[in-house]
Amino acid sequence: MKRWLGLYAVAFFAFLHLPLLTLTVFSFNSSRFTKWEHFSLVWYRAIFRDPQILQGAWNSVIIALWATVLSTVIGTLCAYGLWKRNSRTLTGALYLSLVTPEIVSGIALLALFQWAFRWLHWQLGLYTVVLAHIAFCIAYVVIVVSARLRTLSPALEEAAMDLGANPWQAFWYVTLPALAPGILAAALLALTVSFDDYVITSMVAGVDSETLPMVIYAMARRGASPVINAISAIVTLVFGVLILISERVRER
Amino acid sequence: MKLRTWFLLPAWLSLVLLFAVPFAIVLAYSFLTRGVYGGIELPWTAESYRRLFDPLYLAILWRSFAMALAATALCLLLAFPAALFISRAARHKNLYLQLVMLPFWTSFLVRTYAWIFLLRDTGLFNTALQALGITHGPLPLLYNDGAVLLGLVYGYLPFMVLPIYATLDRLDPALVEAAADLGARPLATVWRIVVPLSRPGIVAGSVLVFIPCLGAYLTPDLLGGGRTVMVGNLVQNQFTTARDWPFGAAVSIALMALVALVLVVFLRRQSEPLA
């Protein structure tokens, strides 16, 4: 049985990884068809000549950075507050925001913005996307930072307070530095989740705020294209590096 | 105010403004009437909920439920032996776990797109099958229920492996040895000892797979080619093309109710938290 299990594991990991590997391999193919001709970077060059792709990537970066910074601050403060004393309502709401189907969150936020626009004469744009991303990133940040907090001893802060620190100083000088790796890992997770989101983004994005996933989606809707293969390879590589950094940092 | 109150305030504000209020608006819209030009008007009515019981929409709800159930079952079938393998591996456990997690960290959109690339008429599978002379024309692999199911299984498989692995890893090896000493064959040991004892992991994994599959939108949209409509696509369609916001809102509420029901039913049996 041991041998069968090993064989099965090989097939299992192949199933998990071969699709993305072949995708990457064929992004270097000179032909647009799925028959190997010869090595070429023509599709990578095409990315940098397409203003729509570049604009989408730029928008995605801006949105992801804002959403990451804000959700990391909000989420870290929240995790700390919950660590001091749990609030079942808040924890429940956070988990609820995680299990809500993305499409439902998307239309609910769209309904909210349209409703608010009755009084405010604003429009959907980058900032509505940032707000939507903050909404779903907070829960991820809270989970990652909470996991780190559970490894800390409350005695550290008690010691600081015995030595004369007030609660704020105990947080700022003692707990926050000890939390830093967890916070960085949480921020990187928020960054990737935000950068990758298509469903919610597509509902609340304005005409001038098309993101990279929206560009990829529009192209994928028309069928496969080696240009998407090339973008996918780059996105996968960047995500992979970010996650690797995050794992390293978390293990410290 | 105490420090803790200030620290929780931004999260409370965000959750109320960006989660509770939007949800309340959707709930209110679901009881209103569709305007002539697609807007939302009075009077209050439960008409949208009545329309949910139209056989056409019941069929979509049922189809989503069946797809999510099938995807969960397939994930369980595929993930259990893999989790067993990892938990019994003498070395490289962490490497295997990271290999399971790796695709989960790459873009979901890209992973879904990969199957368009592989399954389309001129994709890798069809090209290979024809080059080998097995088939003479392209097989219709993409844009059907099978492709959607495959996409869902591929997308959420890691969610099933990890919780099962977590319970298997904590399993006392002495129990397996005892079964073997008493004459149980390896397969019987797995079926009668290991599987029942890993039930918490199986339940947790099933919930983690079933819930996102039930509300899936992107996978059926891209791999089903518009033919395989699941409830997520129905919601999106009502809010965009059809412009029937009250009905779209009612479908969303029904979907949320289903998700909540699944969570309550499953989690009641589960004493430990998921994360």
Short mmCIF file of C-alpha atoms in Angstrom, two decimals:
data_model
loop_
_atom_site.label_atom_id
_atom_site.label_comp_id
_atom_site.label_asym_id
_atom_site.label_seq_id
_atom_site.Cartn_x
_atom_site.Cartn_y
_atom_site.Cartn_z
CA MET A 1 0.00 0.00 0.00
CA LYS A 2 2.91 2.29 0.73
CA ARG A 3 4.06 2.11 -2.88
CA TRP A 4 0.56 2.85 -4.19
CA LEU A 5 0.30 5.84 -1.91
CA GLY A 6 3.63 7.16 -3.21
CA LEU A 7 2.55 6.68 -6.82
CA TYR A 8 -0.71 8.41 -6.08
CA ALA A 9 1.13 11.34 -4.49
CA VAL A 10 3.20 11.80 -7.66
CA ALA A 11 0.01 11.96 -9.76
CA PHE A 12 -1.60 14.29 -7.22
CA PHE A 13 1.23 16.79 -7.26
CA ALA A 14 1.40 16.59 -11.05
CA PHE A 15 -2.30 17.46 -11.21
CA LEU A 16 -1.72 20.43 -8.91
CA HIS A 17 1.32 21.82 -10.66
CA LEU A 18 1.43 20.74 -14.30
CA PRO A 19 -1.28 23.15 -15.53
CA LEU A 20 0.66 26.23 -14.42
CA LEU A 21 3.98 24.74 -15.50
CA THR A 22 2.81 24.01 -19.05
CA LEU A 23 1.21 27.46 -19.17
CA THR A 24 4.57 29.00 -18.33
CA VAL A 25 6.47 26.81 -20.78
CA PHE A 26 4.17 27.79 -23.64
CA SER A 27 4.52 31.48 -22.81
CA PHE A 28 8.01 31.14 -24.29
CA ASN A 29 6.72 29.53 -27.49
CA SER A 30 7.10 31.56 -30.69
CA SER A 31 3.85 30.19 -32.14
CA ARG A 32 0.44 31.29 -30.91
CA PHE A 33 -0.75 27.69 -31.23
CA THR A 34 -0.19 24.97 -28.66
CA LYS A 35 2.54 23.33 -30.76
CA TRP A 36 6.10 23.99 -29.72
CA GLU A 37 8.12 25.85 -32.36
CA HIS A 38 11.05 27.57 -30.76
CA PHE A 39 11.97 29.73 -27.79
CA SER A 40 10.90 33.34 -28.04
CA LEU A 41 10.14 36.31 -25.84
CA VAL A 42 7.69 37.79 -28.35
CA TRP A 43 4.68 37.51 -25.96
CA TYR A 44 6.58 39.19 -23.16
CA ARG A 45 7.46 42.05 -25.49
CA ALA A 46 3.77 42.25 -26.47
CA ILE A 47 2.82 42.88 -22.83
CA PHE A 48 4.99 45.97 -22.66
CA ARG A 49 3.55 47.34 -25.87
CA ASP A 50 -0.07 47.01 -24.73
CA PRO A 51 -1.16 50.23 -22.95
CA GLN A 52 -4.30 48.53 -21.56
CA ILE A 53 -2.27 45.83 -19.80
CA LEU A 54 0.24 48.35 -18.45
CA GLN A 55 -2.50 50.69 -17.20
CA GLY A 56 -4.32 47.73 -15.59
CA ALA A 57 -1.15 46.56 -13.87
CA TRP A 58 -0.44 50.09 -12.63
CA ASN A 59 -4.01 50.46 -11.26
CA SER A 60 -3.72 47.06 -9.56
CA VAL A 61 -0.47 48.05 -7.88
CA ILE A 62 -1.88 51.37 -6.61
CA ILE A 63 -5.07 49.72 -5.33
CA ALA A 64 -3.20 46.82 -3.72
CA LEU A 65 -0.75 49.16 -1.94
CA TRP A 66 -3.49 51.38 -0.48
CA ALA A 67 -5.68 48.42 0.49
CA THR A 68 -2.70 46.63 2.05
CA VAL A 69 -1.49 49.55 4.15
CA LEU A 70 -4.95 50.47 5.43
CA SER A 71 -6.21 46.93 6.05
CA THR A 72 -2.95 45.97 7.76
CA VAL A 73 -3.22 48.89 10.19
CA ILE A 74 -6.92 48.28 10.88
CA GLY A 75 -6.48 44.51 11.10
CA THR A 76 -3.44 44.62 13.37
CA LEU A 77 -5.10 47.01 15.83
CA CYS A 78 -8.19 44.80 15.75
CA ALA A 79 -6.21 41.59 16.36
CA TYR A 80 -4.47 43.24 19.31
CA GLY A 81 -7.76 44.46 20.76
CA LEU A 82 -9.28 40.99 20.40
CA TRP A 83 -6.19 39.44 22.00
CA LYS A 84 -6.71 41.63 25.07
CA ARG A 85 -10.32 40.53 25.33
CA ASN A 86 -12.26 38.61 22.70
CA SER A 87 -15.45 40.02 21.21
CA ARG A 88 -17.65 37.26 19.85
CA THR A 89 -19.66 39.69 17.73
CA LEU A 90 -16.59 41.13 16.04
CA THR A 91 -14.94 37.74 15.51
CA GLY A 92 -18.21 36.39 14.13
CA ALA A 93 -18.55 39.35 11.75
CA LEU A 94 -14.98 38.82 10.54
CA TYR A 95 -15.60 35.14 9.81
CA LEU A 96 -18.90 36.02 8.15
CA SER A 97 -17.06 38.43 5.85
CA LEU A 98 -14.76 35.53 4.90
CA VAL A 99 -17.52 33.05 4.02
CA THR A 100 -19.72 35.52 2.14
CA PRO A 101 -19.61 34.57 -1.55
CA GLU A 102 -17.53 37.15 -3.40
CA ILE A 103 -20.26 37.94 -5.87
CA VAL A 104 -22.65 38.77 -3.02
CA SER A 105 -20.08 41.09 -1.38
CA GLY A 106 -19.53 42.66 -4.77
CA ILE A 107 -23.16 43.48 -5.50
CA ALA A 108 -23.75 44.58 -1.89
CA LEU A 109 -20.87 47.07 -2.11
CA LEU A 110 -22.08 48.23 -5.52
CA ALA A 111 -25.56 48.79 -4.01
CA LEU A 112 -23.95 50.73 -1.13
CA PHE A 113 -21.95 53.01 -3.43
CA GLN A 114 -24.88 53.63 -5.79
CA TRP A 115 -27.04 54.43 -2.79
CA ALA A 116 -24.46 56.87 -1.36
CA PHE A 117 -24.09 58.52 -4.77
CA ARG A 118 -27.69 59.71 -4.55
CA TRP A 119 -26.44 62.36 -2.16
CA LEU A 120 -22.75 62.58 -2.98
CA HIS A 121 -22.10 63.36 -6.61
CA TRP A 122 -19.13 61.06 -6.88
CA GLN A 123 -18.50 58.15 -9.19
CA LEU A 124 -17.07 54.66 -9.01
CA GLY A 125 -13.31 54.80 -9.30
CA LEU A 126 -10.06 53.61 -7.80
CA TYR A 127 -11.14 54.64 -4.31
CA THR A 128 -14.31 52.48 -4.35
CA VAL A 129 -12.13 49.51 -5.30
CA VAL A 130 -9.72 50.33 -2.46
CA LEU A 131 -12.62 50.49 0.03
CA ALA A 132 -13.98 47.15 -1.20
CA HIS A 133 -10.56 45.53 -0.93
CA ILE A 134 -10.08 46.84 2.61
CA ALA A 135 -13.39 45.20 3.50
CA PHE A 136 -12.23 41.70 2.56
CA CYS A 137 -8.53 42.06 3.50
CA ILE A 138 -9.13 42.92 7.18
CA ALA A 139 -10.24 39.38 8.09
CA TYR A 140 -7.08 37.85 6.54
CA VAL A 141 -4.86 40.30 8.44
CA VAL A 142 -6.65 39.63 11.74
CA ILE A 143 -6.26 35.85 11.32
CA VAL A 144 -2.52 36.00 10.54
CA VAL A 145 -1.68 38.59 13.23
CA SER A 146 -3.82 36.76 15.82
CA ALA A 147 -1.90 33.56 15.15
CA ARG A 148 1.33 35.42 15.95
CA LEU A 149 -0.18 37.05 19.05
CA ARG A 150 -1.11 33.64 20.45
CA THR A 151 2.60 32.81 20.61
CA LEU A 152 3.29 35.87 22.77
CA SER A 153 3.11 35.76 26.53
CA PRO A 154 0.91 38.40 28.21
CA ALA A 155 3.65 38.52 30.86
CA LEU A 156 5.78 40.65 28.51
CA GLU A 157 3.33 43.55 28.64
CA GLU A 158 2.71 43.04 32.36
CA ALA A 159 6.44 43.32 32.95
CA ALA A 160 6.59 46.52 30.90
CA MET A 161 3.70 48.00 32.88
CA ASP A 162 5.29 46.98 36.20
CA LEU A 163 8.32 48.92 35.05
CA GLY A 164 6.17 52.01 34.54
CA ALA A 165 4.98 51.83 30.94
CA ASN A 166 1.44 52.94 30.20
CA PRO A 167 -0.77 50.63 28.03
CA TRP A 168 0.11 52.52 24.84
CA GLN A 169 3.87 52.32 25.55
CA ALA A 170 3.57 48.63 26.36
CA PHE A 171 1.90 48.09 22.97
CA TRP A 172 4.24 50.33 20.99
CA TYR A 173 7.59 49.35 22.50
CA VAL A 174 7.01 45.73 23.54
CA THR A 175 4.23 43.97 21.63
CA LEU A 176 4.44 45.69 18.25
CA PRO A 177 8.15 44.89 17.66
CA ALA A 178 7.51 41.27 18.66
CA LEU A 179 4.60 41.19 16.21
CA ALA A 180 6.52 42.66 13.27
CA PRO A 181 7.09 39.39 11.37
CA GLY A 182 3.40 38.48 11.71
CA ILE A 183 2.34 41.92 10.52
CA LEU A 184 4.63 41.74 7.49
CA ALA A 185 3.31 38.28 6.62
CA ALA A 186 -0.25 39.57 6.98
CA ALA A 187 0.51 42.56 4.75
CA LEU A 188 1.97 40.34 2.05
CA LEU A 189 -1.10 38.10 2.20
CA ALA A 190 -3.38 41.14 1.93
CA LEU A 191 -1.29 42.39 -1.01
CA THR A 192 -1.67 39.15 -2.96
CA VAL A 193 -5.38 38.77 -2.14
CA SER A 194 -6.04 42.35 -3.21
CA PHE A 195 -3.92 42.14 -6.35
CA ASP A 196 -5.65 38.92 -7.43
CA ASP A 197 -9.29 39.86 -6.84
CA TYR A 198 -11.50 39.96 -9.89
CA VAL A 199 -15.11 39.33 -8.82
CA ILE A 200 -15.61 42.13 -6.26
CA THR A 201 -13.36 44.53 -8.17
CA SER A 202 -15.30 44.15 -11.41
CA MET A 203 -18.53 45.15 -9.62
CA VAL A 204 -17.21 48.34 -8.01
CA ALA A 205 -14.59 49.53 -10.51
CA GLY A 206 -15.25 52.67 -12.54
CA VAL A 207 -14.49 53.17 -16.22
CA ASP A 208 -11.03 54.56 -15.43
CA SER A 209 -10.07 51.94 -12.87
CA GLU A 210 -9.69 48.69 -14.80
CA THR A 211 -7.31 46.37 -12.93
CA LEU A 212 -4.95 43.72 -14.27
CA PRO A 213 -7.29 40.81 -13.35
CA MET A 214 -10.08 42.62 -15.24
CA VAL A 215 -7.83 42.87 -18.31
CA ILE A 216 -6.86 39.19 -18.01
CA TYR A 217 -10.51 38.22 -17.58
CA ALA A 218 -11.60 40.17 -20.67
CA MET A 219 -8.86 38.46 -22.70
CA ALA A 220 -9.63 35.01 -21.26
CA ARG A 221 -13.30 35.47 -22.14
CA ARG A 222 -12.24 35.71 -25.78
CA GLY A 223 -10.29 32.45 -25.44
CA ALA A 224 -6.69 31.58 -24.63
CA SER A 225 -3.85 33.76 -25.84
CA PRO A 226 -0.10 33.41 -25.38
CA VAL A 227 -0.07 36.97 -24.03
CA ILE A 228 -2.18 35.83 -21.06
CA ASN A 229 0.25 32.94 -20.61
CA ALA A 230 3.09 35.45 -20.35
CA ILE A 231 1.20 37.73 -17.91
CA SER A 232 0.25 34.65 -15.87
CA ALA A 233 3.86 33.54 -15.70
CA ILE A 234 4.96 36.96 -14.46
CA VAL A 235 2.10 37.20 -11.91
CA THR A 236 2.83 33.67 -10.66
CA LEU A 237 6.52 34.47 -10.29
CA VAL A 238 5.89 37.74 -8.42
CA PHE A 239 3.30 36.08 -6.14
CA GLY A 240 5.66 33.17 -5.54
CA VAL A 241 8.51 35.46 -4.50
CA LEU A 242 6.22 37.49 -2.21
CA ILE A 243 4.89 34.35 -0.53
CA LEU A 244 8.38 32.92 -0.13
CA ILE A 245 9.46 36.14 1.61
CA SER A 246 6.36 36.01 3.79
CA GLU A 247 7.04 32.38 4.80
CA ARG A 248 10.66 33.19 5.64
CA VAL A 249 9.61 36.16 7.72
CA ARG A 250 6.94 34.21 9.57
CA GLU A 251 9.36 31.46 10.53
CA ARG A 252 11.68 33.92 12.26
CA MET B 1 -11.89 55.45 26.52
CA LYS B 2 -9.68 52.45 27.00
CA LEU B 3 -6.95 51.65 24.52
CA ARG B 4 -8.68 48.45 23.42
CA THR B 5 -11.82 50.37 22.44
CA TRP B 6 -9.80 52.73 20.24
CA PHE B 7 -7.99 49.79 18.67
CA LEU B 8 -11.20 47.98 17.77
CA LEU B 9 -12.93 51.11 16.49
CA PRO B 10 -11.51 51.17 12.91
CA ALA B 11 -12.38 47.50 12.41
CA TRP B 12 -15.89 48.04 13.76
CA LEU B 13 -16.36 51.06 11.50
CA SER B 14 -15.11 49.19 8.42
CA LEU B 15 -17.25 46.15 9.11
CA VAL B 16 -20.37 48.20 9.76
CA LEU B 17 -19.92 50.55 6.78
CA LEU B 18 -18.54 48.04 4.27
CA PHE B 19 -20.31 44.87 5.39
CA ALA B 20 -23.38 45.39 7.60
CA VAL B 21 -24.78 48.46 5.83
CA PRO B 22 -24.36 47.05 2.29
CA PHE B 23 -25.98 43.84 3.46
CA ALA B 24 -28.89 45.77 4.99
CA ILE B 25 -29.33 47.65 1.70
CA VAL B 26 -29.42 44.37 -0.23
CA LEU B 27 -31.96 43.00 2.25
CA ALA B 28 -34.12 46.11 1.79
CA TYR B 29 -33.82 46.00 -2.02
CA SER B 30 -34.92 42.37 -2.05
CA PHE B 31 -38.32 43.49 -0.72
CA LEU B 32 -38.73 46.38 -3.17
CA THR B 33 -40.04 46.57 -6.73
CA ARG B 34 -38.08 46.84 -9.93
CA GLY B 35 -38.53 50.19 -11.67
CA VAL B 36 -39.36 50.53 -15.36
CA TYR B 37 -35.79 51.49 -16.27
CA GLY B 38 -34.15 49.01 -13.92
CA GLY B 39 -34.20 51.23 -10.84
CA ILE B 40 -35.70 50.40 -7.46
CA GLU B 41 -39.12 51.59 -6.41
CA LEU B 42 -41.77 51.22 -3.78
CA PRO B 43 -44.03 49.42 -2.88
CA TRP B 44 -42.62 46.83 -0.52
CA THR B 45 -43.33 43.32 -1.74
CA ALA B 46 -42.18 39.73 -1.36
CA GLU B 47 -42.61 39.16 -5.09
CA SER B 48 -38.86 38.59 -5.67
CA TYR B 49 -38.85 35.78 -3.12
CA ARG B 50 -41.94 34.26 -4.72
CA ARG B 51 -40.09 34.25 -8.03
CA LEU B 52 -37.30 32.20 -6.45
CA PHE B 53 -39.71 29.26 -6.47
CA ASP B 54 -40.15 29.48 -10.23
CA PRO B 55 -38.93 26.06 -11.51
CA LEU B 56 -36.33 27.81 -13.67
CA TYR B 57 -34.62 29.41 -10.66
CA LEU B 58 -35.14 26.42 -8.38
CA ALA B 59 -33.28 24.41 -11.01
CA ILE B 60 -30.34 26.86 -10.87
CA LEU B 61 -30.25 26.68 -7.06
CA TRP B 62 -30.41 22.90 -7.16
CA ARG B 63 -27.72 22.76 -9.84
CA SER B 64 -25.37 24.93 -7.76
CA PHE B 65 -26.00 22.75 -4.73
CA ALA B 66 -25.33 19.59 -6.75
CA MET B 67 -22.17 21.04 -8.34
CA ALA B 68 -20.82 22.15 -4.96
CA LEU B 69 -21.63 18.74 -3.47
CA ALA B 70 -19.95 16.90 -6.36
CA ALA B 71 -16.88 19.16 -6.15
CA THR B 72 -16.66 18.55 -2.39
CA ALA B 73 -16.95 14.77 -2.83
CA LEU B 74 -14.28 14.75 -5.55
CA CYS B 75 -11.97 16.93 -3.47
CA LEU B 76 -12.40 14.57 -0.53
CA LEU B 77 -11.66 11.55 -2.70
CA LEU B 78 -8.54 13.17 -4.18
CA ALA B 79 -7.31 14.86 -1.01
CA PHE B 80 -7.59 12.04 1.53
CA PRO B 81 -4.90 9.73 0.07
CA ALA B 82 -2.65 12.75 -0.50
CA ALA B 83 -3.07 13.88 3.12
CA LEU B 84 -2.42 10.29 4.25
CA PHE B 85 0.74 10.20 2.16
CA ILE B 86 2.03 13.46 3.62
CA SER B 87 1.22 12.46 7.21
CA ARG B 88 3.05 9.13 6.77
CA ALA B 89 6.05 10.59 4.93
CA ALA B 90 9.25 10.01 6.88
CA ARG B 91 10.93 13.12 5.49
CA HIS B 92 10.13 16.36 3.63
CA LYS B 93 6.72 16.82 5.24
CA ASN B 94 7.04 20.60 5.11
CA LEU B 95 8.08 20.53 1.48
CA TYR B 96 5.00 18.47 0.57
CA LEU B 97 2.75 20.82 2.52
CA GLN B 98 4.21 23.81 0.73
CA LEU B 99 3.70 22.04 -2.59
CA VAL B 100 0.02 21.71 -1.66
CA MET B 101 -0.20 25.37 -0.66
CA LEU B 102 1.76 26.78 -3.60
CA PRO B 103 -1.00 26.76 -6.23
CA PHE B 104 -3.35 28.23 -3.63
CA TRP B 105 -1.07 31.24 -3.36
CA THR B 106 -0.92 31.81 -7.08
CA SER B 107 -3.67 33.83 -8.69
CA PHE B 108 -7.07 32.11 -8.73
CA LEU B 109 -7.87 33.77 -12.05
CA VAL B 110 -4.66 32.45 -13.57
CA ARG B 111 -5.33 28.95 -12.27
CA THR B 112 -8.79 29.02 -13.82
CA TYR B 113 -7.42 30.40 -17.06
CA ALA B 114 -4.88 27.55 -17.17
CA TRP B 115 -7.77 25.14 -17.81
CA ILE B 116 -9.02 27.22 -20.74
CA PHE B 117 -5.51 26.95 -22.13
CA LEU B 118 -5.44 23.17 -21.62
CA LEU B 119 -9.00 22.21 -22.56
CA ARG B 120 -9.95 24.48 -25.49
CA ASP B 121 -10.32 23.07 -29.02
CA THR B 122 -6.74 23.99 -29.94
CA GLY B 123 -5.49 23.40 -26.39
CA LEU B 124 -2.80 21.08 -25.18
CA PHE B 125 -5.05 18.04 -24.60
CA ASN B 126 -6.80 18.22 -27.96
CA THR B 127 -3.56 18.94 -29.82
CA ALA B 128 -1.84 16.01 -28.10
CA LEU B 129 -4.78 13.61 -28.67
CA GLN B 130 -4.83 14.46 -32.37
CA ALA B 131 -1.06 14.33 -32.76
CA LEU B 132 -1.09 10.83 -31.23
CA GLY B 133 -3.88 9.85 -33.61
CA ILE B 134 -6.30 8.98 -30.80
CA THR B 135 -8.93 11.45 -31.97
CA HIS B 136 -9.42 13.07 -35.36
CA GLY B 137 -11.22 16.24 -34.39
CA PRO B 138 -11.17 18.36 -31.24
CA LEU B 139 -13.18 16.95 -28.31
CA PRO B 140 -15.55 19.47 -26.68
CA LEU B 141 -13.68 19.53 -23.38
CA LEU B 142 -14.30 23.17 -22.43
CA TYR B 143 -17.50 25.10 -21.72
CA ASN B 144 -19.53 22.34 -20.06
CA ASP B 145 -20.41 21.08 -16.58
CA GLY B 146 -17.39 18.79 -16.48
CA ALA B 147 -14.98 21.68 -17.08
CA VAL B 148 -16.66 23.72 -14.33
CA LEU B 149 -16.44 20.78 -11.90
CA LEU B 150 -12.77 20.31 -12.76
CA GLY B 151 -12.11 24.02 -12.23
CA LEU B 152 -13.84 23.99 -8.83
CA VAL B 153 -11.98 20.87 -7.68
CA TYR B 154 -8.66 22.29 -8.87
CA GLY B 155 -9.35 25.64 -7.24
CA TYR B 156 -10.29 24.41 -3.78
CA LEU B 157 -8.36 21.14 -3.40
CA PRO B 158 -5.76 22.61 -0.97
CA PHE B 159 -8.60 23.59 1.40
CA MET B 160 -9.44 19.89 1.74
CA VAL B 161 -5.89 18.54 2.08
CA LEU B 162 -4.74 20.80 4.91
CA PRO B 163 -7.45 20.15 7.56
CA ILE B 164 -7.39 16.39 6.86
CA TYR B 165 -3.60 16.40 7.15
CA ALA B 166 -3.89 18.31 10.44
CA THR B 167 -6.08 15.61 12.02
CA LEU B 168 -4.08 12.71 10.53
CA ASP B 169 -0.87 14.23 11.86
CA ARG B 170 -2.24 14.21 15.40
CA LEU B 171 -3.47 10.63 15.10
CA ASP B 172 -1.81 8.25 17.57
CA PRO B 173 0.26 5.80 15.45
CA ALA B 174 -0.28 3.17 18.15
CA LEU B 175 -3.91 2.84 17.04
CA VAL B 176 -2.85 1.88 13.52
CA GLU B 177 -0.25 -0.54 14.90
CA ALA B 178 -2.85 -2.09 17.20
CA ALA B 179 -5.17 -2.66 14.25
CA ALA B 180 -2.35 -4.30 12.31
CA ASP B 181 -1.40 -6.48 15.30
CA LEU B 182 -4.98 -7.63 15.53
CA GLY B 183 -4.81 -8.73 11.91
CA ALA B 184 -6.38 -5.87 10.00
CA ARG B 185 -5.09 -5.43 6.46
CA PRO B 186 -3.73 -1.93 5.60
CA LEU B 187 -6.82 -0.90 3.60
CA ALA B 188 -9.15 -2.12 6.35
CA THR B 189 -7.13 -0.16 8.89
CA VAL B 190 -7.47 3.01 6.85
CA TRP B 191 -11.18 2.51 6.25
CA ARG B 192 -12.18 1.42 9.75
CA ILE B 193 -9.67 3.25 11.96
CA VAL B 194 -8.04 6.19 10.18
CA VAL B 195 -11.05 7.56 8.29
CA PRO B 196 -13.43 7.64 11.29
CA LEU B 197 -10.75 9.26 13.47
CA SER B 198 -10.02 11.96 10.92
CA ARG B 199 -13.66 13.00 10.75
CA PRO B 200 -13.08 16.50 12.22
CA GLY B 201 -10.62 17.25 9.41
CA ILE B 202 -12.95 15.79 6.80
CA VAL B 203 -15.85 17.91 8.08
CA ALA B 204 -13.76 21.09 8.24
CA GLY B 205 -12.32 20.51 4.76
CA SER B 206 -15.76 19.79 3.33
CA VAL B 207 -17.15 23.05 4.73
CA LEU B 208 -14.14 25.00 3.43
CA VAL B 209 -14.66 23.55 -0.07
CA PHE B 210 -18.45 23.44 -0.21
CA ILE B 211 -19.09 27.05 0.78
CA PRO B 212 -16.94 28.80 -1.84
CA CYS B 213 -18.13 26.29 -4.48
CA LEU B 214 -21.77 27.04 -3.71
CA GLY B 215 -21.28 30.75 -4.34
CA ALA B 216 -18.75 30.29 -7.15
CA TYR B 217 -18.98 32.83 -9.92
CA LEU B 218 -15.67 33.06 -11.76
CA THR B 219 -15.20 29.33 -12.45
CA PRO B 220 -18.64 28.66 -14.00
CA ASP B 221 -18.41 31.94 -15.86
CA LEU B 222 -15.05 31.23 -17.50
CA LEU B 223 -15.13 27.43 -17.85
CA GLY B 224 -18.90 26.98 -18.34
CA GLY B 225 -18.94 29.51 -21.15
CA GLY B 226 -22.28 30.95 -20.06
CA ARG B 227 -24.04 27.62 -20.49
CA THR B 228 -23.49 26.33 -16.96
CA VAL B 229 -25.35 28.85 -14.87
CA MET B 230 -24.79 28.62 -11.13
CA VAL B 231 -26.42 30.84 -8.55
CA GLY B 232 -23.43 33.23 -8.47
CA ASN B 233 -23.86 33.89 -12.19
CA LEU B 234 -27.58 34.46 -11.67
CA VAL B 235 -26.83 37.15 -9.06
CA GLN B 236 -24.29 38.86 -11.33
CA ASN B 237 -26.64 38.70 -14.28
CA GLN B 238 -29.54 40.28 -12.40
CA PHE B 239 -27.36 43.15 -11.23
CA THR B 240 -25.79 43.85 -14.63
CA THR B 241 -27.48 42.63 -17.84
CA ALA B 242 -31.01 42.02 -16.57
CA ARG B 243 -30.97 45.07 -14.26
CA ASP B 244 -33.48 43.48 -11.90
CA TRP B 245 -31.87 44.50 -8.61
CA PRO B 246 -34.70 43.38 -6.30
CA PHE B 247 -34.60 39.86 -7.71
CA GLY B 248 -30.79 39.79 -7.71
CA ALA B 249 -30.90 40.91 -4.08
CA ALA B 250 -33.39 38.16 -3.19
CA VAL B 251 -31.16 35.54 -4.84
CA SER B 252 -28.18 36.90 -2.85
CA ILE B 253 -30.12 36.64 0.40
CA ALA B 254 -31.17 33.10 -0.46
CA LEU B 255 -27.53 32.20 -1.21
CA MET B 256 -26.37 33.71 2.08
CA ALA B 257 -29.11 31.80 3.91
CA LEU B 258 -27.89 28.56 2.33
CA VAL B 259 -24.29 29.32 3.33
CA ALA B 260 -25.41 30.11 6.89
CA LEU B 261 -27.45 26.91 7.01
CA VAL B 262 -24.48 24.80 5.91
CA LEU B 263 -22.25 26.50 8.49
CA VAL B 264 -24.74 25.94 11.31
CA VAL B 265 -25.40 22.30 10.41
CA PHE B 266 -21.73 21.39 10.03
CA LEU B 267 -20.22 23.49 12.77
CA ARG B 268 -22.70 22.30 15.37
CA ARG B 269 -20.95 18.93 15.14
CA GLN B 270 -17.56 20.54 15.33
CA SER B 271 -16.21 21.51 18.72
CA GLU B 272 -12.93 23.02 17.55
CA PRO B 273 -12.69 26.30 15.60
CA LEU B 274 -11.61 26.24 11.97
CA ALA B 275 -8.65 28.57 11.99
#
